[in-house]
mmCIF file of C-alpha atoms in Angstrom:
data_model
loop_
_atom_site.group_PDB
_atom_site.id
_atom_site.type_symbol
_atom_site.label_atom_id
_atom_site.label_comp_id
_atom_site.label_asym_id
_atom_site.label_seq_id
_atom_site.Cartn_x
_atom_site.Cartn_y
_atom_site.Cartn_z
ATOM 1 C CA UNK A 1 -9.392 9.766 11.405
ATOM 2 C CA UNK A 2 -6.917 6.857 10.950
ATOM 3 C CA UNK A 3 -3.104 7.464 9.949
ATOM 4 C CA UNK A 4 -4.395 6.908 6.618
ATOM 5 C CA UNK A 5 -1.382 5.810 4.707
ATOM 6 C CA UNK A 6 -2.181 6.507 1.374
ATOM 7 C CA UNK A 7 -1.566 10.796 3.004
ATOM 8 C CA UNK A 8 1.916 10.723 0.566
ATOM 9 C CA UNK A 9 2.455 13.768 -1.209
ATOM 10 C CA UNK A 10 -0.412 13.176 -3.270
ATOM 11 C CA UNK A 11 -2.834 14.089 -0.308
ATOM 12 C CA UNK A 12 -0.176 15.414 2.521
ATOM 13 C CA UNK A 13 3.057 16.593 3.913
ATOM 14 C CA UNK A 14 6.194 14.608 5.038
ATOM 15 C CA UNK A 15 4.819 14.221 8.792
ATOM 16 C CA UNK A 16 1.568 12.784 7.379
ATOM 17 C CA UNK A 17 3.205 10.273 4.892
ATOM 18 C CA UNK A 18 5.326 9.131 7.885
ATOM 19 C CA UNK A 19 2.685 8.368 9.850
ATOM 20 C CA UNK A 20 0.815 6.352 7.143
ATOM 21 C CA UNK A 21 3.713 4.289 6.628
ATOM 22 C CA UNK A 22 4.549 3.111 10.048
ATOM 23 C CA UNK A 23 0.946 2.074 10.501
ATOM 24 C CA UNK A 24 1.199 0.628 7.105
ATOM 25 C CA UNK A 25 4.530 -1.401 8.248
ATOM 26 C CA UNK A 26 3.682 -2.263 12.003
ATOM 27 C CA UNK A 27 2.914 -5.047 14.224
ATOM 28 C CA UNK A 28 -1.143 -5.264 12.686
ATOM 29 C CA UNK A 29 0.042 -4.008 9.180
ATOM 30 C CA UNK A 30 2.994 -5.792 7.021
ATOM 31 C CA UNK A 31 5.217 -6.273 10.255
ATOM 32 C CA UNK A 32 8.420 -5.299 8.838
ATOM 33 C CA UNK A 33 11.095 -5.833 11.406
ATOM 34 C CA UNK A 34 13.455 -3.212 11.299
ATOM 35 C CA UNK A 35 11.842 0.020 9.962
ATOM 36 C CA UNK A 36 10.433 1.408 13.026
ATOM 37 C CA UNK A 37 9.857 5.355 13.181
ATOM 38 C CA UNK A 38 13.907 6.795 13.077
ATOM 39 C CA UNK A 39 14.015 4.665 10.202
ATOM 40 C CA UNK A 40 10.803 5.868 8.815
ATOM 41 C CA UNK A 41 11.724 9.629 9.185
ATOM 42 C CA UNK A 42 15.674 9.433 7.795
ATOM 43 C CA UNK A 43 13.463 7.353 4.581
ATOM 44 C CA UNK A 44 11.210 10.389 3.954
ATOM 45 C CA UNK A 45 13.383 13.338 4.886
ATOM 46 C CA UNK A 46 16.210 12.066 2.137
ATOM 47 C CA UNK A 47 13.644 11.503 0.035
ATOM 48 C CA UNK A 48 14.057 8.245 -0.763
ATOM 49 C CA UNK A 49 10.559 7.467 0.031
ATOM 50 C CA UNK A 50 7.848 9.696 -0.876
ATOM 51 C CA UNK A 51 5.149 7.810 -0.736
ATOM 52 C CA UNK A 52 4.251 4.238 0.554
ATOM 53 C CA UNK A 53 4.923 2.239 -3.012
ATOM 54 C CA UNK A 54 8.679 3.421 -2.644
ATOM 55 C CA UNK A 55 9.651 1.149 -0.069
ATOM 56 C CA UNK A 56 9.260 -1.771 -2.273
ATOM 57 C CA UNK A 57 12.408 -0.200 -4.927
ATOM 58 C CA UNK A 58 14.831 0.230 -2.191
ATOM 59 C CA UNK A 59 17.861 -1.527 -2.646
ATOM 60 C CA UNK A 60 20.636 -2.511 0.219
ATOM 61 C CA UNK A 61 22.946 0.580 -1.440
ATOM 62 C CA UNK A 62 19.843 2.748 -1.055
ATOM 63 C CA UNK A 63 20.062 2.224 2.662
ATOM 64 C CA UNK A 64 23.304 2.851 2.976
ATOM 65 C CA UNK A 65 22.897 6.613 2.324
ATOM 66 C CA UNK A 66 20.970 6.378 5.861
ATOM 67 C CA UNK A 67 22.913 7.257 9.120
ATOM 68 C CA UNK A 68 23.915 4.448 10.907
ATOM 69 C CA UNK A 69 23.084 1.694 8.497
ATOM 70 C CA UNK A 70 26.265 -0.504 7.582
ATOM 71 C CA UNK A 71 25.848 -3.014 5.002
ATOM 72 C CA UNK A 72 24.584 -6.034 7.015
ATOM 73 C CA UNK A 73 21.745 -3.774 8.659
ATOM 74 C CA UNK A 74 20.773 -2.269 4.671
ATOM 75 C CA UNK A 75 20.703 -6.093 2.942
ATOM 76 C CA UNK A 76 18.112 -7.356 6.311
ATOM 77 C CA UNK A 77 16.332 -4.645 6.080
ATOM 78 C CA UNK A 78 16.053 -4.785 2.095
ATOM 79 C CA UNK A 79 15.014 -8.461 2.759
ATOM 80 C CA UNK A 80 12.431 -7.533 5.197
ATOM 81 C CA UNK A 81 10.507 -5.319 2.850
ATOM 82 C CA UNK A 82 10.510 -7.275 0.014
ATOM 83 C CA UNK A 83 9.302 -10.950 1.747
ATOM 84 C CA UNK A 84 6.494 -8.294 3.338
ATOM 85 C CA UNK A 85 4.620 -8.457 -0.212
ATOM 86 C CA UNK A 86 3.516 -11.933 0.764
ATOM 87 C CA UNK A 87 1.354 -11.144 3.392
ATOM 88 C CA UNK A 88 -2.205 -11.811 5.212
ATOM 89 C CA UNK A 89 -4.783 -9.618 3.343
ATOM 90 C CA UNK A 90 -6.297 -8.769 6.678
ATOM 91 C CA UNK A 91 -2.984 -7.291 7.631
ATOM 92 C CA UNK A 92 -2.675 -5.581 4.430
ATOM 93 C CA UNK A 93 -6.587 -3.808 4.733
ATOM 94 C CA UNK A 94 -5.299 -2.780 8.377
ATOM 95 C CA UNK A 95 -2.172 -1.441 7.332
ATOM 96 C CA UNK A 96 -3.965 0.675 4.933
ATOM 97 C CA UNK A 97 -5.377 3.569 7.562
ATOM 98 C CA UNK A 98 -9.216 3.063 6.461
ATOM 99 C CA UNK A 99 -10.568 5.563 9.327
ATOM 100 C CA UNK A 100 -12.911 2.999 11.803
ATOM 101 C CA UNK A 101 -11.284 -0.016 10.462
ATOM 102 C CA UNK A 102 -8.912 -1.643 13.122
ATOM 103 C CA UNK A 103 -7.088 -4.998 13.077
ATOM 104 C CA UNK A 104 -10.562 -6.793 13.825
ATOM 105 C CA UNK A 105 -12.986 -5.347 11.760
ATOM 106 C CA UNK A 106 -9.874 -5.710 9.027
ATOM 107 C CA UNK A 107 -10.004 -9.606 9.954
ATOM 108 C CA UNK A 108 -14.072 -9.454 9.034
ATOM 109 C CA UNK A 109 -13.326 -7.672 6.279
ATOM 110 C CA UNK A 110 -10.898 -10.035 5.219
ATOM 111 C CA UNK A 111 -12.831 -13.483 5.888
ATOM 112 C CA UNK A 112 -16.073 -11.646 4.386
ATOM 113 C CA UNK A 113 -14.666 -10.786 0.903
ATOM 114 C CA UNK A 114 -11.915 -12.845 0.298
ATOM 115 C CA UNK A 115 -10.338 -10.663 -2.327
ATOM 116 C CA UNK A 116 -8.655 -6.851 -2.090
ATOM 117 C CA UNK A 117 -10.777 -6.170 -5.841
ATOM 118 C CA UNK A 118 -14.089 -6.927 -4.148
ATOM 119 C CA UNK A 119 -13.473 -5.117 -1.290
ATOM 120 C CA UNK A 120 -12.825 -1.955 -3.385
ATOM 121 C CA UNK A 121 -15.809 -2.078 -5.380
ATOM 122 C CA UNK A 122 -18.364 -3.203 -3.279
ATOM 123 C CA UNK A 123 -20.881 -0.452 -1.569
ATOM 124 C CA UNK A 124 -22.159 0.802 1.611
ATOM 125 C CA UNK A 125 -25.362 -1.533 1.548
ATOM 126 C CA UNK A 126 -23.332 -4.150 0.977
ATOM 127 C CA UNK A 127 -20.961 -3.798 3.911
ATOM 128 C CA UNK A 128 -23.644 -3.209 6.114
ATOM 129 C CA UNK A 129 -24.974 -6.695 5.482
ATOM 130 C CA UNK A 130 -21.617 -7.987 7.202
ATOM 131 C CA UNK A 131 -21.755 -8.487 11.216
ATOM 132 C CA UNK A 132 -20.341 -5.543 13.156
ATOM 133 C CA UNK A 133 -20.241 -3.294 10.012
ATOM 134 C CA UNK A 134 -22.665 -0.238 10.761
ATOM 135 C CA UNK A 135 -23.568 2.964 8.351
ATOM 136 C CA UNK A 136 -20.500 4.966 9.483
ATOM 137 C CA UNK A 137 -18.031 2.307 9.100
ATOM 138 C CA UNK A 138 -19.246 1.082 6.179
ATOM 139 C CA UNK A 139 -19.163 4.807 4.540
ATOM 140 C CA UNK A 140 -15.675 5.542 5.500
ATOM 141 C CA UNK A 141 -14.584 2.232 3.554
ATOM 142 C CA UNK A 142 -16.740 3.160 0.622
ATOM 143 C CA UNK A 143 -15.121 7.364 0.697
ATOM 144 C CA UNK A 144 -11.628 5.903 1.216
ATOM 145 C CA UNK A 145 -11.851 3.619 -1.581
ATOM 146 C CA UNK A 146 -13.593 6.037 -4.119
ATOM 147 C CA UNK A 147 -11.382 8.544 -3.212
ATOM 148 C CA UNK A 148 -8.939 9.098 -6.498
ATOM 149 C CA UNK A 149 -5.701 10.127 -4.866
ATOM 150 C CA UNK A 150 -6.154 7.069 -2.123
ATOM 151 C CA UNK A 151 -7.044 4.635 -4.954
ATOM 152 C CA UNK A 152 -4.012 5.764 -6.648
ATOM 153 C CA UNK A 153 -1.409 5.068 -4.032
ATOM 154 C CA UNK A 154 -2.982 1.557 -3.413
ATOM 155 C CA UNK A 155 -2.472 0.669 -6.844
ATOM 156 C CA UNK A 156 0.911 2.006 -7.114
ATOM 157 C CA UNK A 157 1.851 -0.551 -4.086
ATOM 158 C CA UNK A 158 -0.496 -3.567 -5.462
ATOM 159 C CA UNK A 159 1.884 -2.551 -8.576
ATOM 160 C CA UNK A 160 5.043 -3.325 -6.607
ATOM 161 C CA UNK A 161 3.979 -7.516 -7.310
ATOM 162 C CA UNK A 162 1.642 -8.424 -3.590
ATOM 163 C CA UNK A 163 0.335 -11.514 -2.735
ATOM 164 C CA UNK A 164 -2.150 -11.269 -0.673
ATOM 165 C CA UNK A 165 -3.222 -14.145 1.134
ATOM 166 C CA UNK A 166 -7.348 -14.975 2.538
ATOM 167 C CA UNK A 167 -8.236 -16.544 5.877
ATOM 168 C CA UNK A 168 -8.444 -20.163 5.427
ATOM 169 C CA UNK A 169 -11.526 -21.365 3.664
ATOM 170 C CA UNK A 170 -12.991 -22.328 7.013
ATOM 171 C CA UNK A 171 -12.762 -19.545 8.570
ATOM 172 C CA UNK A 172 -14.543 -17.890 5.841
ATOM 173 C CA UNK A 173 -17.261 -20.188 6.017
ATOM 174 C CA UNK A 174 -17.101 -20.996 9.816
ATOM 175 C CA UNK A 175 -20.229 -19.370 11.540
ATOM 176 C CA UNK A 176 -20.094 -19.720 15.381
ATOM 177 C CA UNK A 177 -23.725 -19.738 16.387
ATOM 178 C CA UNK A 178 -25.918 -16.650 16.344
ATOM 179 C CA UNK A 179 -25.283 -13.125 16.601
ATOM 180 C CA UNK A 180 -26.796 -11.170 19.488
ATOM 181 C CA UNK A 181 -27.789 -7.378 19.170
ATOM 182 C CA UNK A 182 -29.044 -5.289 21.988
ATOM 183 C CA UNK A 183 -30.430 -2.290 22.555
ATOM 184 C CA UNK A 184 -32.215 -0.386 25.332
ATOM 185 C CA UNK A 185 -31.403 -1.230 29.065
ATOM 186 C CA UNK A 186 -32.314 -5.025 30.498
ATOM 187 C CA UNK A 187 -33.145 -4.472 34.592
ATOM 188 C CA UNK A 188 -32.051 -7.500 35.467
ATOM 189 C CA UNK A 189 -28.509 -7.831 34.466
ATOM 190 C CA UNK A 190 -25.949 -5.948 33.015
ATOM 191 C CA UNK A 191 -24.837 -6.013 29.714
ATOM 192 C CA UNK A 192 -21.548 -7.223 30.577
ATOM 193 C CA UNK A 193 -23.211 -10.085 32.459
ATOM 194 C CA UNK A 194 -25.959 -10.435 29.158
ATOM 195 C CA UNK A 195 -22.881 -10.841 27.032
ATOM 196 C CA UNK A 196 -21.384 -13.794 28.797
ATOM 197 C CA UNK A 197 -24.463 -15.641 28.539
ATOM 198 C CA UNK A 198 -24.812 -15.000 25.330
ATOM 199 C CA UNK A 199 -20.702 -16.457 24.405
ATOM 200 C CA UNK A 200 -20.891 -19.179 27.558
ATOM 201 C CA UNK A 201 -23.935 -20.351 24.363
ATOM 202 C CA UNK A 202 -21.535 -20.388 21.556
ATOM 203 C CA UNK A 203 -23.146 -17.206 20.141
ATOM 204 C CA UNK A 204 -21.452 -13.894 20.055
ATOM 205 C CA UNK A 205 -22.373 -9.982 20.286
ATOM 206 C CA UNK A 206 -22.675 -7.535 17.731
ATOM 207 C CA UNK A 207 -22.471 -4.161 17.575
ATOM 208 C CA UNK A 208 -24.957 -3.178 14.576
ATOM 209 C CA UNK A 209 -28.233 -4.911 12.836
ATOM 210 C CA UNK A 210 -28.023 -6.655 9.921
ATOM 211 C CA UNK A 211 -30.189 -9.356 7.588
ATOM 212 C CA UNK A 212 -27.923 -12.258 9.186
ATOM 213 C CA UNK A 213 -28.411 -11.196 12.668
ATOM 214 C CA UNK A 214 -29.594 -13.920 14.825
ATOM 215 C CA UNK A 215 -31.249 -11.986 17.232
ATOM 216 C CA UNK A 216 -32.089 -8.388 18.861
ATOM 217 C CA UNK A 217 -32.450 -8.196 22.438
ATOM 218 C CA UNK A 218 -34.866 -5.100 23.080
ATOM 219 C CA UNK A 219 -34.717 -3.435 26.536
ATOM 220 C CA UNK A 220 -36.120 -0.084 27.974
ATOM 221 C CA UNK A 221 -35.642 2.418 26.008
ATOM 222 C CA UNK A 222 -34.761 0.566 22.994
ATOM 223 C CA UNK A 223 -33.060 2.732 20.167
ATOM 224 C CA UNK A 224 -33.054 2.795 16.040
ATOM 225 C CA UNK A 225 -31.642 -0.701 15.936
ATOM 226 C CA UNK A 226 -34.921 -2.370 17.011
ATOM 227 C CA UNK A 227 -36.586 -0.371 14.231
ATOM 228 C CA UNK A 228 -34.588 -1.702 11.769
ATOM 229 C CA UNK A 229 -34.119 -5.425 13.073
ATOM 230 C CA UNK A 230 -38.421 -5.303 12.531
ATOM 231 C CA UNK A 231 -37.899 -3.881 8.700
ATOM 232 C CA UNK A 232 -34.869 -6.600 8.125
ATOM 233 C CA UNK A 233 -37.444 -9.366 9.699
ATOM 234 C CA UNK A 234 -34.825 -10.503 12.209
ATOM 235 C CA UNK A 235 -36.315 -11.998 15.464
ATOM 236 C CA UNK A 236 -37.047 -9.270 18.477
ATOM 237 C CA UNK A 237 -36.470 -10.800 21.994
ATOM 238 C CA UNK A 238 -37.995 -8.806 25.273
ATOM 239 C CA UNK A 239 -35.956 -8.878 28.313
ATOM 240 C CA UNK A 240 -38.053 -11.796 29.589
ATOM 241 C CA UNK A 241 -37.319 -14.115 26.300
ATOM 242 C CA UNK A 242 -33.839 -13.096 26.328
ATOM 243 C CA UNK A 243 -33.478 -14.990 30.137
ATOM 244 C CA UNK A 244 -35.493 -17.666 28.858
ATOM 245 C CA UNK A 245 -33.122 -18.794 25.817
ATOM 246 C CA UNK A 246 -29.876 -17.185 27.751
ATOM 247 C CA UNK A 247 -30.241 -18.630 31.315
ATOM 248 C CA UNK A 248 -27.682 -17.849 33.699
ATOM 249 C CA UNK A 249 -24.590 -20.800 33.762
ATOM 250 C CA UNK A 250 -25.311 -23.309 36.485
ATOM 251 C CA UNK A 251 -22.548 -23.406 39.173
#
């Protein structure tokens, strides 16, 4: 499972909640220079934090109660936390923990839905219509959502006055070519080598079947992928048709 920052109090202990909230505030998530884990920790075990939505009250005088914060290190530090409610919604989905979801699949997420509201109400079915977004995934997102203590703790930080910002409009509606699928074993190449033919085209690899898939390439062996890429009527390509449309880069 992920870090899972919405494990405060309502769903964990102290070590839990600590962990949520420096995923929740690194380098993928809101990027808040200057609360790194020592700073995390001293937060939580005075209490001044107990769960995520608390950051956003602190005050400069609050962090001066912390060892070895002076007043120019407490107002920076206040400053960083509060510009970090204006952030990427991709970074903020990351930031949340969602088991399976990492900083890409939070990108597709992102570009796909446009809006945090959406994202929390839409269903399984639905996110396994997006590229890359298979049954397991897509019922993690769905549990974490539903769950009541998680949906609590999100709303108590949406509370704290975010803006979340979308991908550009043209990156929502950007598609770069097809998407590939494969499944089973090709003889003669690799899948690594498969792959690069595929991007050195303009079209890119996916992980899972969906209706918008632009192809599935079905080797030896195939598994339940090519089943369902026949029920969802997307096009099958043998090993043979696959060389034909992918041929190897001239050098």
């Amino acid at each position: 499972a992920g870090p899972l920052v919405v494990c405060s109090n309502r769903l964990g202990g102290p070590a839990q909640l600590e962990r949520g909230i420096e995923h929740f505030v690194s380098r993928g998530g809101l990027d808040i220079e200057g609360l790194g884990s020592e700073t995390v920790a001293l937060l939580v075990g005075e209490g001044l934090v107990r769960e995520p939505a608390d950051l956003f009250d602190l005050t400069p005088d609050d962090l001066l109660e912390l060892e070895g914060f002076a007043e120019t290190r407490s107002r920076k530090l206040a400053a960083a936390i509060q510009s970090a409610r204006k952030t990427e919604l991709a970074r903020f989905i990351y930031g949340l923990g969602i088991p399976e979801v990492g900083a890409t699949v939070a990108r597709v997420l992102a570009t796909e839905f446009r809006d945090l509201t959406v994202l929390r109400e839409t269903t399984a079915e639905r996110l396994e219509e997006v590229e890359g977004i298979g049954p397991i995934m897509s019922e993690k997102i769905t549990e974490f959502f539903n769950d009541d203590a998680r949906a609590a703790s999100v709303d108590a930080i949406l509370s704290k006055g975010f803006d979340l910002i979308p991908p550009p409009e043209r990156e929502s509606g950007r598609r770069d070519g097809e998407s590939v699928v494969f499944t089973g074993r090709l003889k003669s190449v690799t899948r690594s080598e498969a792959k690069k033919r595929v991007e050195g085209r303009g079209d890119r690899v996916v992980s899972s079947v969906s209706s918008r898939t632009g192809y599935l390439v079905k080797g030896e062996r195939p598994g339940s992928k090519a089943d369902k890429a026949e029920k969802l009527g997307v096009t099958v390509l043998d090993e043979e048709a696959f060389l034909e449309r992918y041929p190897a880069a001239e050098t």
